CSV table of N, CA and C in Angstrom, one decimal:
chain,number,residue,atom,x,y,z
A,1,MET,N,1.0,-1.5,0.2
A,1,MET,CA,0.0,0.2,0.4
A,1,MET,C,0.6,1.2,0.0
A,2,THR,N,0.3,2.5,-0.5
A,2,THR,CA,1.0,3.6,-0.4
A,2,THR,C,1.4,4.2,0.7
A,3,LYS,N,2.3,4.8,1.0
A,3,LYS,CA,2.8,5.7,2.3
A,3,LYS,C,1.5,6.6,2.6
A,4,LEU,N,1.4,6.5,3.7
A,4,LEU,CA,0.0,7.3,4.3
A,4,LEU,C,0.5,8.7,4.5
A,5,PRO,N,0.0,10.0,4.1
A,5,PRO,CA,0.6,11.3,4.6
A,5,PRO,C,0.7,11.7,6.4
A,6,ASP,N,1.5,12.1,6.5
A,6,ASP,CA,1.7,12.4,7.7
A,6,ASP,C,0.5,13.0,8.6
A,7,ILE,N,-0.5,13.9,8.5
A,7,ILE,CA,-1.7,14.4,9.0
A,7,ILE,C,-2.0,12.7,9.2
A,8,LEU,N,-2.7,12.2,8.5
A,8,LEU,CA,-3.1,10.6,8.6
A,8,LEU,C,-2.6,9.8,9.7
A,9,ILE,N,-1.3,9.9,9.5
A,9,ILE,CA,-0.5,9.1,10.7
A,9,ILE,C,-1.0,9.6,11.9
A,10,ALA,N,-1.3,11.0,12.0
A,10,ALA,CA,-1.3,11.5,13.5
A,10,ALA,C,-2.4,11.2,14.0
A,11,LEU,N,-3.4,11.7,13.0
A,11,LEU,CA,-4.8,11.4,13.3
A,11,LEU,C,-5.1,10.2,14.0
A,12,LEU,N,-4.7,8.9,13.0
A,12,LEU,CA,-4.8,7.6,13.6
A,12,LEU,C,-4.2,7.1,14.7
A,13,GLU,N,-3.3,8.1,15.4
A,13,GLU,CA,-2.5,7.9,16.7
A,13,GLU,C,-3.4,8.3,17.5
A,14,SER,N,-4.4,9.3,17.2
A,14,SER,CA,-5.6,10.0,18.1
A,14,SER,C,-7.0,9.7,18.2
A,15,VAL,N,-7.2,9.3,16.9
A,15,VAL,CA,-8.6,8.8,16.9
A,15,VAL,C,-9.1,7.2,16.5
A,16,GLU,N,-10.2,6.8,17.0
A,16,GLU,CA,-10.3,5.5,16.4
A,16,GLU,C,-10.8,5.8,14.7
A,17,GLU,N,-9.9,4.4,14.2
A,17,GLU,CA,-9.9,4.4,12.5
A,17,GLU,C,-11.6,4.8,12.1
A,18,ASN,N,-13.0,4.4,12.8
A,18,ASN,CA,-14.3,4.9,11.9
A,18,ASN,C,-14.3,6.3,12.2
A,19,VAL,N,-13.7,6.8,13.5
A,19,VAL,CA,-13.9,8.2,13.4
A,19,VAL,C,-13.2,9.3,12.4
A,20,LEU,N,-12.0,8.5,11.9
A,20,LEU,CA,-11.3,9.3,10.7
A,20,LEU,C,-11.7,9.0,9.6
A,21,LEU,N,-12.4,7.7,9.4
A,21,LEU,CA,-13.1,7.4,8.1
A,21,LEU,C,-14.1,8.1,7.6
A,22,SER,N,-15.1,8.6,8.7
A,22,SER,CA,-15.9,9.5,8.6
A,22,SER,C,-15.7,11.2,8.4
A,23,PHE,N,-14.6,11.3,9.0
A,23,PHE,CA,-14.0,12.7,9.0
A,23,PHE,C,-13.6,12.7,7.3
A,24,LEU,N,-12.8,12.0,7.0
A,24,LEU,CA,-12.3,11.7,5.6
A,24,LEU,C,-13.5,11.8,4.2
A,25,ASP,N,-14.5,10.9,4.7
A,25,ASP,CA,-15.7,11.1,3.6
A,25,ASP,C,-16.5,12.6,3.7
A,26,ALA,N,-16.2,13.3,4.7
A,26,ALA,CA,-16.8,14.7,4.6
A,26,ALA,C,-16.1,15.6,4.3
A,27,SER,N,-14.6,15.5,4.6
A,27,SER,CA,-13.7,17.0,4.4
A,27,SER,C,-12.4,16.0,3.3
A,28,GLY,N,-12.5,15.1,3.0
A,28,GLY,CA,-11.0,14.6,2.1
A,28,GLY,C,-11.0,15.4,0.9
A,29,GLY,N,-10.1,16.2,0.6
A,29,GLY,CA,-9.9,17.0,-0.6
A,29,GLY,C,-10.2,18.3,-0.4
A,30,GLN,N,-10.6,18.6,1.0
A,30,GLN,CA,-10.7,20.1,1.2
A,30,GLN,C,-9.7,20.7,2.0
A,31,GLN,N,-9.9,22.0,1.8
A,31,GLN,CA,-9.0,22.6,3.0
A,31,GLN,C,-9.8,23.3,4.0
A,32,ILE,N,-9.2,23.2,5.1
A,32,ILE,CA,-10.2,23.6,6.4
A,32,ILE,C,-9.1,24.6,7.1
A,33,SER,N,-9.8,25.4,7.8
A,33,SER,CA,-9.1,26.2,9.0
A,33,SER,C,-9.0,25.6,10.2
A,34,VAL,N,-8.1,25.5,11.0
A,34,VAL,CA,-8.1,24.9,12.2
A,34,VAL,C,-8.1,25.8,13.1
A,35,PRO,N,-8.7,25.9,14.4
A,35,PRO,CA,-8.8,26.8,15.3
A,35,PRO,C,-7.7,26.4,16.1
A,36,ARG,N,-7.1,27.7,16.9
A,36,ARG,CA,-6.4,27.3,18.0
A,36,ARG,C,-6.7,26.3,19.3
A,37,ASN,N,-8.0,26.5,19.4
A,37,ASN,CA,-8.7,25.9,20.6
A,37,ASN,C,-9.6,25.0,20.2
A,38,ALA,N,-9.7,23.8,20.5
A,38,ALA,CA,-10.9,22.6,20.0
A,38,ALA,C,-12.1,23.0,20.6
A,39,ALA,N,-12.1,23.4,22.2
A,39,ALA,CA,-13.4,23.2,22.9
A,39,ALA,C,-14.2,24.5,22.1
A,40,GLY,N,-15.7,24.0,22.1
A,40,GLY,CA,-16.6,25.0,21.7
A,40,GLY,C,-16.4,25.7,19.8
A,41,SER,N,-15.2,25.2,19.6
A,41,SER,CA,-15.2,25.4,17.7
A,41,SER,C,-16.1,24.6,17.2
A,42,ARG,N,-16.4,25.4,15.6
A,42,ARG,CA,-17.3,24.9,14.5
A,42,ARG,C,-16.7,23.2,14.2
A,43,LEU,N,-15.4,23.3,14.2
A,43,LEU,CA,-14.5,21.7,14.1
A,43,LEU,C,-15.2,21.0,15.0
A,44,GLU,N,-15.1,21.3,16.3
A,44,GLU,CA,-15.8,20.3,17.2
A,44,GLU,C,-16.9,20.0,17.5
A,45,HIS,N,-17.9,20.8,16.8
A,45,HIS,CA,-19.2,20.6,16.7
A,45,HIS,C,-19.8,20.0,15.4
A,46,CYS,N,-18.9,19.9,14.4
A,46,CYS,CA,-19.1,18.9,13.3
A,46,CYS,C,-18.6,17.7,13.3
A,47,PHE,N,-17.5,17.5,13.9
A,47,PHE,CA,-17.0,16.2,13.7
A,47,PHE,C,-16.5,15.6,15.4
A,48,GLY,N,-16.7,16.3,16.2
A,48,GLY,CA,-16.5,15.7,17.8
A,48,GLY,C,-15.3,16.0,18.1
A,49,PRO,N,-15.1,15.8,19.4
A,49,PRO,CA,-13.9,16.3,20.1
A,49,PRO,C,-12.8,16.0,19.9
A,50,GLU,N,-12.5,14.7,19.4
A,50,GLU,CA,-11.4,13.9,19.4
A,50,GLU,C,-10.9,14.3,18.1
A,51,ILE,N,-11.5,14.3,17.0
A,51,ILE,CA,-11.0,15.1,15.7
A,51,ILE,C,-10.6,16.2,16.1
A,52,ALA,N,-11.4,17.0,16.3
A,52,ALA,CA,-11.0,18.4,16.4
A,52,ALA,C,-9.5,18.8,17.3
A,53,GLN,N,-9.5,18.2,18.8
A,53,GLN,CA,-8.4,18.1,19.2
A,53,GLN,C,-7.0,17.7,18.6
A,54,ALA,N,-7.3,16.4,17.8
A,54,ALA,CA,-6.0,16.1,16.9
A,54,ALA,C,-5.8,16.6,16.1
A,55,LEU,N,-7.0,17.8,15.4
A,55,LEU,CA,-6.7,18.6,14.4
A,55,LEU,C,-5.7,20.0,15.0
A,56,VAL,N,-6.2,20.1,16.3
A,56,VAL,CA,-5.5,21.4,16.7
A,56,VAL,C,-4.2,21.2,17.2
A,57,ASN,N,-3.9,19.9,17.6
A,57,ASN,CA,-2.5,19.4,18.1
A,57,ASN,C,-1.5,19.4,17.0
A,58,TRP,N,-2.3,19.1,16.0
A,58,TRP,CA,-1.3,18.8,14.7
A,58,TRP,C,-1.1,20.3,13.9
A,59,SER,N,-2.0,21.3,13.9
A,59,SER,CA,-1.9,22.2,13.3
A,59,SER,C,-2.8,23.4,13.7
A,60,GLY,N,-3.0,23.7,14.9
A,60,GLY,CA,-4.0,24.9,15.2
A,60,GLY,C,-3.3,26.0,14.8
A,61,GLY,N,-4.5,26.8,14.3
A,61,GLY,CA,-4.4,27.9,14.1
A,61,GLY,C,-4.0,28.1,12.3
A,62,GLU,N,-3.8,27.1,12.0
A,62,GLU,CA,-3.6,27.1,10.5
A,62,GLU,C,-4.6,26.8,9.4
A,63,THR,N,-4.4,26.9,8.4
A,63,THR,CA,-5.7,26.3,7.3
A,63,THR,C,-4.5,25.0,6.6
A,64,ILE,N,-5.4,24.2,6.7
A,64,ILE,CA,-4.5,22.8,6.2
A,64,ILE,C,-5.3,22.0,4.9
A,65,SER,N,-4.6,21.3,3.9
A,65,SER,CA,-5.4,20.4,3.1
A,65,SER,C,-5.8,19.0,3.7
A,66,ILE,N,-6.8,18.5,3.8
A,66,ILE,CA,-6.9,17.1,4.3
A,66,ILE,C,-7.0,16.3,2.9
A,67,PRO,N,-6.2,15.2,3.0
A,67,PRO,CA,-6.0,14.1,1.8
A,67,PRO,C,-7.0,13.5,1.7
A,68,GLN,N,-7.4,12.9,0.6
A,68,GLN,CA,-8.6,12.2,0.1
A,68,GLN,C,-8.3,10.7,0.7
A,69,CYS,N,-6.7,10.0,0.2
A,69,CYS,CA,-6.5,8.7,0.9
A,69,CYS,C,-7.5,7.8,0.3
A,70,ARG,N,-7.6,7.8,-0.8
A,70,ARG,CA,-8.8,7.0,-1.8
A,70,ARG,C,-8.3,5.5,-1.4
A,71,ILE,N,-7.0,5.3,-1.8
A,71,ILE,CA,-6.4,3.7,-1.8
A,71,ILE,C,-6.5,3.4,-0.5
A,72,TRP,N,-6.5,4.0,0.8
A,72,TRP,CA,-6.1,3.6,2.1
A,72,TRP,C,-7.9,3.3,2.6
A,73,ARG,N,-8.4,4.2,2.0
A,73,ARG,CA,-9.8,4.2,2.4
A,73,ARG,C,-10.4,2.9,1.8
A,74,ILE,N,-10.3,2.7,0.6
A,74,ILE,CA,-11.0,1.7,-0.3
A,74,ILE,C,-10.4,0.3,0.4
A,75,HIS,N,-9.1,0.4,0.9
A,75,HIS,CA,-9.0,-1.2,1.7
A,75,HIS,C,-9.3,-0.9,3.1
A,76,LYS,N,-9.4,-0.1,3.5
A,76,LYS,CA,-10.1,-0.3,5.1
A,76,LYS,C,-11.7,-0.8,5.2
A,77,LEU,N,-12.2,0.1,4.1
A,77,LEU,CA,-13.6,0.0,3.9
A,77,LEU,C,-14.1,-1.6,3.3
A,78,ALA,N,-13.5,-2.2,2.5
A,78,ALA,CA,-13.3,-3.4,2.2
A,78,ALA,C,-13.2,-4.5,3.3
A,79,SER,N,-12.0,-4.2,4.1
A,79,SER,CA,-11.7,-5.1,5.2
A,79,SER,C,-13.0,-5.0,6.1
A,80,ARG,N,-13.6,-4.1,6.2
A,80,ARG,CA,-14.8,-4.0,7.3
A,80,ARG,C,-16.3,-4.5,6.7
A,81,GLY,N,-15.9,-5.4,5.1
A,81,GLY,CA,-17.0,-5.9,4.5
A,81,GLY,C,-17.8,-5.1,3.8
A,82,LEU,N,-17.5,-3.8,3.7
A,82,LEU,CA,-18.4,-3.2,2.6
A,82,LEU,C,-18.4,-3.8,1.0
A,83,ARG,N,-19.8,-3.5,0.4
A,83,ARG,CA,-19.4,-4.2,-0.8
A,83,ARG,C,-19.0,-3.1,-1.8
A,84,ARG,N,-18.5,-3.5,-3.3
A,84,ARG,CA,-17.8,-2.6,-3.8
A,84,ARG,C,-18.6,-1.7,-4.5
A,85,ASN,N,-19.9,-1.6,-4.4
A,85,ASN,CA,-20.5,-0.1,-4.9
A,85,ASN,C,-20.6,0.8,-3.9
A,86,GLU,N,-21.0,0.2,-2.4
A,86,GLU,CA,-21.1,1.0,-1.3
A,86,GLU,C,-19.4,1.5,-1.1
A,87,ILE,N,-18.3,1.2,-1.4
A,87,ILE,CA,-17.1,1.5,-1.1
A,87,ILE,C,-16.8,2.8,-2.5
A,88,ALA,N,-17.4,2.4,-3.8
A,88,ALA,CA,-17.2,3.3,-4.4
A,88,ALA,C,-17.7,4.5,-4.6
A,89,LEU,N,-19.4,4.7,-4.0
A,89,LEU,CA,-19.9,5.3,-3.7
A,89,LEU,C,-19.8,6.5,-2.1
A,90,ARG,N,-19.1,5.9,-1.4
A,90,ARG,CA,-18.4,6.5,-0.3
A,90,ARG,C,-17.2,7.3,-0.4
A,91,VAL,N,-16.4,6.7,-1.0
A,91,VAL,CA,-15.0,7.1,-1.5
A,91,VAL,C,-14.8,8.0,-3.0
A,92,GLY,N,-16.2,8.1,-3.7
A,92,GLY,CA,-16.1,9.0,-4.8
A,92,GLY,C,-15.5,8.4,-6.0
A,93,VAL,N,-15.3,7.1,-6.2
A,93,VAL,CA,-14.7,6.4,-7.3
A,93,VAL,C,-15.8,5.5,-8.1
A,94,THR,N,-15.3,4.9,-9.2
A,94,THR,CA,-16.3,3.9,-10.2
A,94,THR,C,-16.3,2.5,-9.1
A,95,THR,N,-17.0,1.4,-9.4
A,95,THR,CA,-16.8,0.4,-8.9
A,95,THR,C,-15.5,-0.5,-9.3
A,96,ARG,N,-15.5,0.0,-10.7
A,96,ARG,CA,-14.2,-0.8,-11.3
A,96,ARG,C,-13.1,-0.2,-10.9
A,97,ARG,N,-12.8,0.9,-10.3
A,97,ARG,CA,-11.7,1.6,-9.7
A,97,ARG,C,-11.2,0.7,-8.5
A,98,VAL,N,-12.5,0.7,-7.8
A,98,VAL,CA,-12.4,-0.4,-6.5
A,98,VAL,C,-11.7,-1.6,-6.8
A,99,SER,N,-12.2,-2.2,-7.9
A,99,SER,CA,-11.8,-3.4,-8.1
A,99,SER,C,-10.5,-3.6,-8.5
A,100,MET,N,-10.0,-2.5,-9.2
A,100,MET,CA,-8.4,-2.6,-9.7
A,100,MET,C,-7.6,-2.3,-8.3
A,101,VAL,N,-8.1,-1.2,-7.2
A,101,VAL,CA,-7.2,-1.1,-6.0
A,101,VAL,C,-7.2,-2.1,-5.2
A,102,LEU,N,-8.4,-3.0,-5.1
A,102,LEU,CA,-8.3,-4.2,-4.5
A,102,LEU,C,-7.8,-5.3,-5.1
A,103,ALA,N,-7.5,-5.3,-6.5
A,103,ALA,CA,-6.5,-6.2,-7.2
A,103,ALA,C,-5.3,-6.0,-7.2
A,104,GLY,N,-4.9,-4.7,-6.6
A,104,GLY,CA,-3.2,-4.2,-6.5
A,104,GLY,C,-3.0,-3.5,-7.8
A,105,GLN,N,-4.1,-3.0,-8.9
A,105,GLN,CA,-4.0,-2.8,-10.1
A,105,GLN,C,-3.8,-1.1,-9.9
A,106,HIS,N,-3.4,-0.5,-9.0
A,106,HIS,CA,-3.7,0.8,-8.8
A,106,HIS,C,-2.4,1.9,-9.3
A,107,THR,N,-2.4,2.9,-9.6
A,107,THR,CA,-1.3,3.7,-9.8
A,107,THR,C,-1.4,5.2,-9.1
């Protein structure tokens, strides 16, 4: 599998995998402004205290790009038993792409 971005590694150390998957579903590929304090922030309200605090610890006070991590997400969702159609819809790719990734034919 491809190397994970540093931000993903940091978030995985701080939050449960399912929390991170949901966050990536909603924010992958976007830029977000991370507040200096998580408590009471819009980020905390939208994604919960764990992800908000992890992002503040990573880059509080900055605007950051959230990676999509599609290949990682495809593998994780498949390991949870989701069907290829469900994975494609959630990750934003075709079912053919999901099949290719799971077969190791990704670039």
